[in-house]
XYZ file of C-alpha atoms in Angstrom:
429
model
C -112.211 174.159 79.152
C -111.325 170.885 77.466
C -108.218 169.038 78.534
C -105.215 169.284 76.224
C -104.641 166.010 74.399
C -101.247 164.404 73.934
C -101.443 165.270 70.234
C -102.177 168.940 70.944
C -99.451 169.320 73.542
C -96.840 167.663 71.320
C -97.764 169.656 68.215
C -97.736 172.929 70.154
C -94.385 172.064 71.678
C -92.940 171.100 68.279
C -94.132 174.348 66.728
C -92.778 176.418 69.596
C -89.433 174.616 69.519
C -89.133 174.967 65.748
C -89.758 178.713 65.860
C -87.428 179.155 68.832
C -84.609 177.277 67.122
C -85.162 179.257 63.903
C -84.812 182.457 65.918
C -81.679 181.175 67.620
C -80.206 180.225 64.241
C -80.998 183.685 62.893
C -79.252 185.304 65.824
C -76.254 183.011 65.310
C -76.017 183.895 61.622
C -76.308 187.560 62.562
C -73.421 187.246 65.009
C -71.224 185.633 62.345
C -72.266 188.313 59.846
C -71.260 191.106 62.232
C -67.837 189.600 62.888
C -67.095 189.000 59.187
C -68.411 192.410 58.078
C -66.448 194.146 60.813
C -63.252 192.508 59.589
C -63.948 193.520 55.977
C -64.598 197.148 56.888
C -61.463 197.284 59.013
C -59.391 196.049 56.055
C -60.995 198.605 53.722
C -60.512 201.615 55.994
C -56.774 202.103 55.225
C -57.680 202.118 51.511
C -60.930 204.123 51.493
C -60.381 206.258 54.561
C -63.206 207.653 56.692
C -65.729 207.228 53.861
C -65.968 203.553 54.786
C -67.581 204.520 58.098
C -70.700 205.772 56.316
C -71.001 202.565 54.340
C -70.566 200.555 57.509
C -73.310 202.506 59.297
C -75.739 201.852 56.445
C -74.752 198.174 56.259
C -75.130 197.685 60.004
C -78.512 199.417 60.084
C -79.899 197.315 57.230
C -78.476 193.989 58.419
C -79.453 194.492 62.065
C -82.925 195.603 61.013
C -83.331 192.501 58.855
C -82.218 190.086 61.573
C -84.327 191.840 64.216
C -87.392 191.736 61.967
C -86.979 188.010 61.363
C -86.538 187.181 65.052
C -89.490 189.425 65.993
C -91.707 187.640 63.457
C -90.636 184.254 64.797
C -91.333 185.355 68.375
C -94.784 186.548 67.312
C -95.344 183.204 65.648
C -94.555 181.419 68.904
C -97.250 183.438 70.688
C -99.809 182.868 67.922
C -99.125 179.121 67.846
C -100.686 178.739 71.292
C -104.098 179.578 69.811
C -103.951 177.411 66.689
C -106.622 174.653 66.657
C -105.295 171.197 65.893
C -107.131 168.471 64.039
C -107.801 165.129 65.630
C -105.502 162.182 65.101
C -102.665 160.234 66.672
C -100.025 162.027 68.664
C -96.720 162.366 66.763
C -94.944 160.248 69.380
C -97.350 157.382 68.667
C -96.528 157.222 64.946
C -93.376 155.849 63.286
C -92.496 159.118 61.543
C -93.236 161.243 64.583
C -91.228 158.925 66.786
C -88.256 159.266 64.407
C -88.424 163.069 64.612
C -88.783 163.107 68.386
C -86.013 160.532 68.709
C -83.648 162.835 66.847
C -84.687 165.820 68.966
C -84.201 163.858 72.169
C -80.782 162.699 71.055
C -79.703 166.245 70.246
C -81.181 168.242 73.155
C -83.117 165.702 75.218
C -81.489 166.791 78.470
C -82.663 170.383 77.867
C -86.175 169.200 77.032
C -86.201 167.061 80.165
C -85.147 170.017 82.337
C -88.097 172.130 81.167
C -90.519 169.149 81.353
C -91.318 169.351 77.649
C -94.019 166.997 76.348
C -91.516 166.098 73.632
C -89.292 164.132 76.013
C -89.395 160.371 75.878
C -89.663 159.000 79.400
C -88.373 155.468 79.910
C -91.461 153.463 78.977
C -92.696 150.242 77.442
C -94.319 150.781 74.050
C -96.836 148.771 72.059
C -97.664 150.118 68.602
C -96.059 153.406 69.582
C -98.246 153.958 72.633
C -96.879 153.845 76.193
C -97.996 150.990 78.441
C -98.433 151.906 82.096
C -96.570 149.833 84.662
C -99.591 148.342 86.368
C -100.955 144.820 86.254
C -104.063 145.625 84.207
C -102.213 147.652 81.548
C -99.569 144.950 81.155
C -102.246 142.268 80.760
C -103.980 144.340 78.082
C -100.729 145.172 76.306
C -99.360 141.621 76.426
C -102.310 139.212 76.323
C -100.024 136.300 75.393
C -97.278 137.097 77.904
C -94.829 134.284 78.569
C -92.171 133.685 81.179
C -89.185 134.443 78.905
C -89.153 138.218 78.433
C -86.820 139.780 75.844
C -86.369 143.531 76.342
C -85.156 145.682 73.428
C -83.496 149.098 73.800
C -82.806 151.291 70.782
C -79.779 153.520 70.270
C -79.042 157.237 70.126
C -81.652 159.333 68.266
C -83.781 156.250 67.637
C -87.083 154.855 68.859
C -88.435 151.350 69.189
C -89.633 151.607 65.576
C -85.985 151.367 64.488
C -86.082 147.613 65.069
C -88.545 147.351 62.152
C -86.170 148.903 59.629
C -86.021 146.817 56.493
C -82.367 146.072 55.675
C -80.924 146.110 52.209
C -81.203 142.598 50.836
C -77.844 141.147 49.824
C -79.122 137.621 49.200
C -82.417 135.766 48.720
C -85.129 137.646 50.608
C -87.052 135.756 53.277
C -90.129 137.910 52.849
C -92.030 139.156 49.837
C -90.872 142.419 48.251
C -92.400 145.408 50.035
C -93.455 143.362 53.064
C -92.590 144.690 56.509
C -89.565 142.910 57.933
C -90.487 141.258 61.262
C -88.467 142.402 64.251
C -86.082 140.177 66.171
C -88.662 140.014 68.948
C -91.482 138.952 66.657
C -89.306 136.186 65.260
C -88.339 135.035 68.759
C -92.009 134.933 69.740
C -92.715 132.672 66.779
C -89.616 130.470 67.136
C -89.142 130.002 70.887
C -92.227 131.550 72.505
C -90.376 134.497 74.046
C -92.273 137.746 74.668
C -90.926 140.897 73.039
C -90.929 144.094 75.141
C -89.978 147.300 73.341
C -88.672 150.212 75.404
C -88.381 153.868 74.401
C -86.252 156.377 76.307
C -84.739 159.849 76.059
C -81.289 159.280 74.567
C -80.242 162.841 75.388
C -80.099 162.131 79.114
C -77.007 160.759 80.801
C -76.556 157.018 80.271
C -76.393 156.510 84.041
C -79.759 158.268 84.477
C -81.329 156.096 81.810
C -79.687 153.059 83.401
C -81.407 153.728 86.730
C -84.705 154.372 84.964
C -84.401 151.040 83.139
C -83.559 149.263 86.374
C -86.707 150.735 87.963
C -88.786 149.714 84.951
C -87.520 146.131 85.027
C -88.083 145.938 88.776
C -91.749 146.851 88.290
C -92.095 144.725 85.151
C -90.964 141.529 86.869
C -93.284 142.200 89.807
C -96.395 143.016 87.742
C -95.920 140.813 84.654
C -99.070 138.769 83.878
C -97.199 135.485 84.375
C -94.133 134.693 86.531
C -90.957 135.801 84.765
C -88.530 132.903 84.516
C -85.930 134.422 82.200
C -84.825 137.896 81.089
C -82.836 138.690 77.954
C -81.740 142.306 77.495
C -80.823 143.448 73.972
C -79.452 146.905 73.199
C -78.414 148.552 69.966
C -75.544 151.056 70.145
C -76.182 153.332 73.159
C -78.914 150.894 74.233
C -76.228 148.353 75.108
C -74.556 150.877 77.419
C -77.891 151.613 79.089
C -78.365 147.869 79.637
C -74.934 147.595 81.262
C -75.583 150.661 83.421
C -78.975 149.308 84.532
C -77.514 145.929 85.468
C -74.766 147.617 87.470
C -77.171 149.959 89.301
C -79.631 147.146 90.063
C -76.852 144.819 91.226
C -75.542 147.513 93.577
C -78.935 147.902 95.246
C -79.768 144.161 95.199
C -82.734 144.105 92.813
C -84.375 140.709 92.373
C -84.623 140.897 88.600
C -80.855 140.728 88.050
C -80.962 137.058 89.012
C -83.343 136.372 86.134
C -81.058 137.798 83.445
C -79.706 134.962 81.332
C -78.158 137.104 78.578
C -77.306 140.641 77.666
C -76.777 141.301 73.970
C -74.955 144.400 72.699
C -75.291 145.208 68.994
C -72.707 147.709 67.791
C -72.249 149.156 71.285
C -69.345 151.621 71.790
C -68.043 150.226 75.072
C -64.844 152.243 74.745
C -66.487 155.291 73.196
C -67.370 156.456 69.683
C -65.004 158.368 67.350
C -67.806 160.660 66.173
C -68.502 161.842 69.734
C -64.811 162.573 70.231
C -64.579 164.355 66.896
C -67.516 166.631 67.711
C -66.007 167.351 71.133
C -62.677 168.402 69.655
C -64.349 170.397 66.861
C -66.451 172.269 69.410
C -63.394 173.377 71.355
C -61.570 174.400 68.186
C -64.509 176.387 66.791
C -64.986 178.287 70.045
C -61.495 179.746 69.782
C -62.276 182.256 67.018
C -65.072 184.884 66.928
C -66.119 183.947 63.379
C -66.736 180.279 64.142
C -67.838 180.704 67.757
C -71.585 180.621 66.934
C -71.077 177.210 65.295
C -69.039 176.048 68.290
C -71.817 177.233 70.609
C -74.337 175.221 68.606
C -72.224 172.067 68.895
C -71.691 172.741 72.589
C -75.423 172.259 73.080
C -75.057 168.563 72.289
C -76.836 166.459 74.851
C -75.451 164.726 77.913
C -76.103 161.390 76.221
C -73.914 162.326 73.262
C -71.180 163.541 75.610
C -71.263 160.218 77.481
C -70.299 158.466 74.245
C -66.827 160.066 74.401
C -65.695 157.136 76.581
C -68.909 155.103 76.945
C -69.567 156.356 80.492
C -71.959 154.273 82.611
C -72.041 155.825 86.106
C -72.789 159.189 87.699
C -69.195 159.442 88.892
C -68.107 159.553 85.262
C -69.661 163.011 84.794
C -70.527 164.620 88.134
C -67.942 167.262 88.985
C -66.213 167.033 85.581
C -65.947 169.881 83.074
C -67.813 168.539 80.033
C -66.064 171.009 77.727
C -62.466 170.297 78.784
C -60.170 169.166 75.962
C -59.282 165.964 77.804
C -61.991 163.759 79.267
C -61.105 161.124 81.912
C -62.095 157.512 81.141
C -65.185 156.104 82.805
C -65.362 153.802 85.796
C -64.420 150.148 85.406
C -67.901 148.617 85.615
C -68.033 144.817 85.820
C -70.503 142.804 83.813
C -73.451 141.253 85.601
C -72.395 137.995 87.213
C -74.322 134.858 86.298
C -75.352 136.026 82.823
C -73.845 135.500 79.397
C -72.758 138.682 77.645
C -73.091 138.436 73.888
C -72.047 141.084 71.385
C -72.098 141.821 67.666
C -69.698 144.020 65.724
C -69.711 145.033 62.076
C -67.463 146.582 59.471
C -68.432 148.225 56.209
C -65.870 145.952 54.539
C -66.338 142.216 54.216
C -62.907 141.599 55.748
C -62.758 143.085 59.286
C -58.968 143.437 58.932
C -59.234 145.538 55.785
C -57.644 148.979 56.418
C -60.916 150.779 55.633
C -62.856 148.469 57.927
C -60.363 148.969 60.725
C -60.530 152.738 60.255
C -64.305 153.181 59.919
C -65.776 150.118 61.624
C -69.514 150.045 60.952
C -69.517 153.749 60.166
C -70.153 154.879 63.735
C -68.513 152.332 66.046
C -65.113 150.706 65.644
C -64.917 146.935 66.060
C -62.460 147.039 69.017
C -64.878 149.315 70.909
C -67.820 147.096 69.991
C -66.138 144.029 71.461
C -64.635 145.859 74.430
C -61.096 145.162 73.304
C -59.166 146.985 75.983
C -55.805 148.668 75.745
C -55.664 148.740 79.515
C -57.106 146.436 82.171
C -60.876 146.948 82.179
C -62.564 144.196 84.117
C -66.037 145.069 82.808
C -65.283 144.510 79.142
C -64.049 140.926 79.019
C -66.599 139.434 76.674
C -66.398 135.760 75.810
C -68.996 135.333 73.090
C -69.319 137.463 70.002
C -70.285 137.594 66.354
C -68.964 139.741 63.526
C -70.800 140.649 60.342
C -68.944 142.080 57.367
C -70.126 144.315 54.541
C -72.634 145.939 56.922
C -73.211 149.296 58.569
C -74.314 150.371 62.035
C -78.032 150.177 61.313
C -77.825 146.787 59.620
C -77.497 145.409 63.149
C -81.099 146.368 63.898
C -82.555 143.790 61.538
C -80.338 141.156 59.959
C -81.097 137.532 59.110
C -77.518 136.506 59.891
C -77.579 138.171 63.315
C -81.000 136.718 64.097
C -79.855 133.182 63.275
C -76.841 133.673 65.542
C -79.032 135.122 68.301
C -81.587 132.331 68.004
C -78.837 129.769 68.413
C -77.856 131.325 71.731
C -81.389 131.808 73.075
C -82.873 128.457 72.092
C -83.245 126.260 75.199
C -80.715 123.445 75.164
C -81.812 119.854 75.670
C -80.454 118.177 78.787
C -78.404 115.016 78.271
C -78.491 112.020 80.661
C -74.970 112.839 81.876
C -76.087 116.268 82.994
C -74.418 117.996 80.090
C -76.359 120.085 77.603
C -76.495 119.806 73.837
């Protein structure tokens, strides 16, 4: 028997998951149908009398038979999919389009996939051209033949992958690259401009932020130890949820005394919801409201499946204590722990608004479309020691994903990361 390849295991798992979810959706629609039809027949009975019972029996038999036939066919498809031969090629997780699909799945139900050890889960890993790089000296040498001492680690946001950093932004001014050319990532530009080494990380955004934080701390611990050349400087850059994972990792590593924390010169948070995201709160409240009536309960149950990572965005929770022992479906959710920033490092941040003027009413209401500016800069309404940022940058007329690849943000970032020349007096330029 030949060993199952990564491509085969992922394609089989995707097919099985797709058919399972289609069956679950069919059952949900059937449940809503039964509730609505039952209400209609009850309203008609006082008008039509007992004759409505016959019509209801026929309706129920036909509708139940239809839904049962569909779910049975889908279940049969799941069994048959195990024997389908797959052509050769790259695994979906190794391709940009496949990584996008799996990133969305992980963001939605990644904690469920992790529990059942699905091959579709994205373990915390370093990626080069979509492929994972093992944390051993030989693999790191092969993956980073030009490794330098300044390592810049990039973490994507919710439902994303490391390919998100290559998104080509909408050009609002003179383009720096030819039309149709791939926009270089921040890391590629930093490699060219200051000799830093870009390290892209992929992770399962459906897991708790604190779990991903510990996994990142473990990865950085091994990376610093096994890197081809001595690491002299670490810069950690996170987009959206990635910034929270960076903060959680620094806190966990600092608590256990990891060596690598002393090498961190900067953390950079791009559109990070330090105080939580309105969308996560809106979905939470909608879920509770929809579960209160039989007709909408199937929809509420679907929303209730949202991942632990999405739930953590209610307040931007960073530690295990923020969720262990708490009812995740309670109307009111307690704020997370007051986690201090890593001492000895600069903590940079970028916010955006869809309006050019950040004080415009629409900009204040919608922020960058997903994160409000006060949350992105950690502007506290109560004393929160961990969110006192000193250095930030705001970009107007931009949305949440503009932050992944922007000339203006890169120029600002480069200015902060460029080594400063020492002056005779001991000051720096």
